[in-house]
């Protein structure tokens, strides 16, 4: 098995496990007023980050040209979520184990995306800027609702 498939499968397995954990911890509500509370919105952030990792891992496994973009989206979203929490700009609902796990995966994903390790489509400046802005919005927007 190629390195690309092993890394893609690893990212996908990590994502599926964390999705299962975060869905089990999510408190779904049918009351409309709870949709607009900060606490209700923030509980979905770890799930969104896990889904981005799943897309990046699957795209890398099946050798899609846009895998680098998906990995950059995940990497910046996870890294900005963690860094904004460390800097005190925004709080996060990630647990300590998921912070460590996502930090390691984000560094690896950004390394793969920017170095184009597997000769996929290189990141354009537009994709890079979109990834950084998306990560910042995803991390900061629930705190300002």
Coordinates of C-alpha atoms in Angstrom, one line a residue:
X1 CA 0.0 0.0 0.0
X2 CA 1.3 3.4 -0.9
X3 CA 2.1 6.0 1.7
X4 CA -0.7 8.2 0.4
X5 CA -3.3 5.5 1.0
X6 CA -1.9 4.7 4.5
X7 CA -2.0 8.4 5.5
X8 CA -5.4 8.9 4.0
X9 CA -6.8 5.8 5.7
X10 CA -5.2 7.0 9.0
X11 CA -6.8 10.4 8.7
X12 CA -10.2 8.8 7.8
X13 CA -10.1 6.4 10.8
X14 CA -9.2 9.2 13.2
X15 CA -12.0 11.3 11.8
X16 CA -14.6 8.5 12.1
X17 CA -13.6 7.8 15.7
X18 CA -13.8 11.4 16.7
X19 CA -17.1 11.9 14.8
X20 CA -18.6 9.0 16.8
X21 CA -17.3 10.5 20.1
X22 CA -18.5 14.0 19.3
X23 CA -21.9 12.9 18.1
X24 CA -22.4 11.0 21.3
X25 CA -21.5 14.1 23.3
X26 CA -23.7 16.4 21.3
X27 CA -27.0 17.5 22.8
X28 CA -29.5 17.9 20.0
X29 CA -32.4 20.1 20.8
X30 CA -35.8 20.6 19.1
X31 CA -36.4 24.0 20.7
X32 CA -35.9 26.8 18.3
X33 CA -34.6 29.2 21.0
X34 CA -31.6 27.0 21.7
X35 CA -30.4 27.2 18.1
X36 CA -29.2 30.8 18.8
X37 CA -27.3 30.2 22.0
X38 CA -23.5 30.2 22.0
X39 CA -23.3 26.9 23.9
X40 CA -25.5 25.1 21.4
X41 CA -23.6 26.3 18.4
X42 CA -20.1 25.7 19.9
X43 CA -20.9 22.0 20.5
X44 CA -20.9 21.4 16.7
X45 CA -17.4 22.9 16.1
X46 CA -15.5 19.7 17.0
X47 CA -17.9 17.8 14.7
X48 CA -17.2 20.2 11.8
X49 CA -13.4 19.8 12.3
X50 CA -13.8 16.0 12.3
X51 CA -15.8 16.1 9.1
X52 CA -13.2 18.2 7.4
X53 CA -10.5 15.7 8.4
X54 CA -12.7 12.9 7.0
X55 CA -13.1 14.6 3.7
X56 CA -9.3 15.3 3.5
X57 CA -8.5 11.7 4.4
X58 CA -10.9 10.2 1.9
X59 CA -9.8 12.5 -0.9
X60 CA -6.2 11.6 -0.2
X61 CA -7.0 7.9 -0.1
X62 CA -8.7 8.0 -3.5
X63 CA -6.1 10.3 -5.0
X64 CA -8.4 13.3 -5.8
X65 CA -6.7 16.4 -7.1
X66 CA -8.4 18.6 -4.6
X67 CA -7.1 16.6 -1.6
X68 CA -4.6 19.3 -0.8
X69 CA -7.3 21.9 -0.6
X70 CA -9.4 19.7 1.8
X71 CA -6.4 19.0 3.9
X72 CA -5.6 22.8 4.1
X73 CA -9.2 23.5 5.1
X74 CA -9.0 21.0 7.9
X75 CA -5.5 22.1 8.9
X76 CA -6.3 25.8 9.2
X77 CA -9.7 25.2 10.9
X78 CA -8.2 22.9 13.5
X79 CA -5.0 25.0 14.1
X80 CA -6.9 28.3 14.3
X81 CA -9.4 26.8 16.7
X82 CA -6.6 25.6 19.0
X83 CA -4.4 28.8 18.7
X84 CA -7.4 31.1 19.3
X85 CA -8.1 29.2 22.5
X86 CA -4.5 29.3 23.6
X87 CA -4.3 33.1 22.9
X88 CA -7.6 33.7 24.8
X89 CA -9.3 35.2 21.7
X90 CA -12.1 32.5 21.7
X91 CA -12.9 29.5 23.8
X92 CA -13.1 26.0 22.4
X93 CA -15.2 22.9 23.2
X94 CA -12.4 20.6 22.3
X95 CA -11.1 18.3 25.1
X96 CA -7.4 18.0 25.9
X97 CA -7.0 14.7 24.0
X98 CA -8.8 16.1 20.9
X99 CA -6.6 19.2 21.0
X100 CA -3.5 17.1 21.0
X101 CA -4.8 14.8 18.3
X102 CA -6.1 17.5 16.0
X103 CA -2.9 19.6 16.5
X104 CA -0.8 16.7 15.3
X105 CA -3.1 15.9 12.4
X106 CA -3.3 19.6 11.4
X107 CA 0.5 20.0 11.3
X108 CA 0.7 16.8 9.2
X109 CA -2.2 17.9 6.9
X110 CA -0.7 21.4 6.3
X111 CA 2.7 19.9 5.6
X112 CA 1.2 17.5 3.0
X113 CA -1.0 20.2 1.5
X114 CA 1.7 22.9 1.2
X115 CA 4.6 20.6 0.1
X116 CA 2.4 18.7 -2.4
X117 CA 4.0 15.5 -1.2
X118 CA 1.9 13.2 -3.3
X119 CA 2.0 15.3 -6.6
X120 CA -1.7 16.3 -6.4
X121 CA -3.0 19.7 -7.5
X122 CA -1.0 22.4 -5.8
X123 CA -2.7 24.9 -3.6
X124 CA -3.5 28.2 -5.4
X125 CA -3.3 31.5 -3.5
X126 CA -7.1 31.7 -3.7
X127 CA -7.5 28.3 -2.0
X128 CA -4.9 29.2 0.6
X129 CA -6.6 32.5 1.5
X130 CA -10.0 30.8 1.5
X131 CA -8.7 28.1 3.9
X132 CA -7.2 30.6 6.3
X133 CA -10.4 32.8 6.2
X134 CA -12.7 29.8 6.6
X135 CA -10.7 28.5 9.6
X136 CA -10.9 31.9 11.2
X137 CA -14.6 32.3 10.6
X138 CA -15.4 28.8 11.8
X139 CA -13.4 29.4 15.0
X140 CA -14.5 33.0 15.7
X141 CA -18.1 33.3 14.4
X142 CA -19.8 31.2 17.1
X143 CA -18.2 33.4 19.8
X144 CA -19.8 36.5 18.3
X145 CA -23.3 35.2 17.7

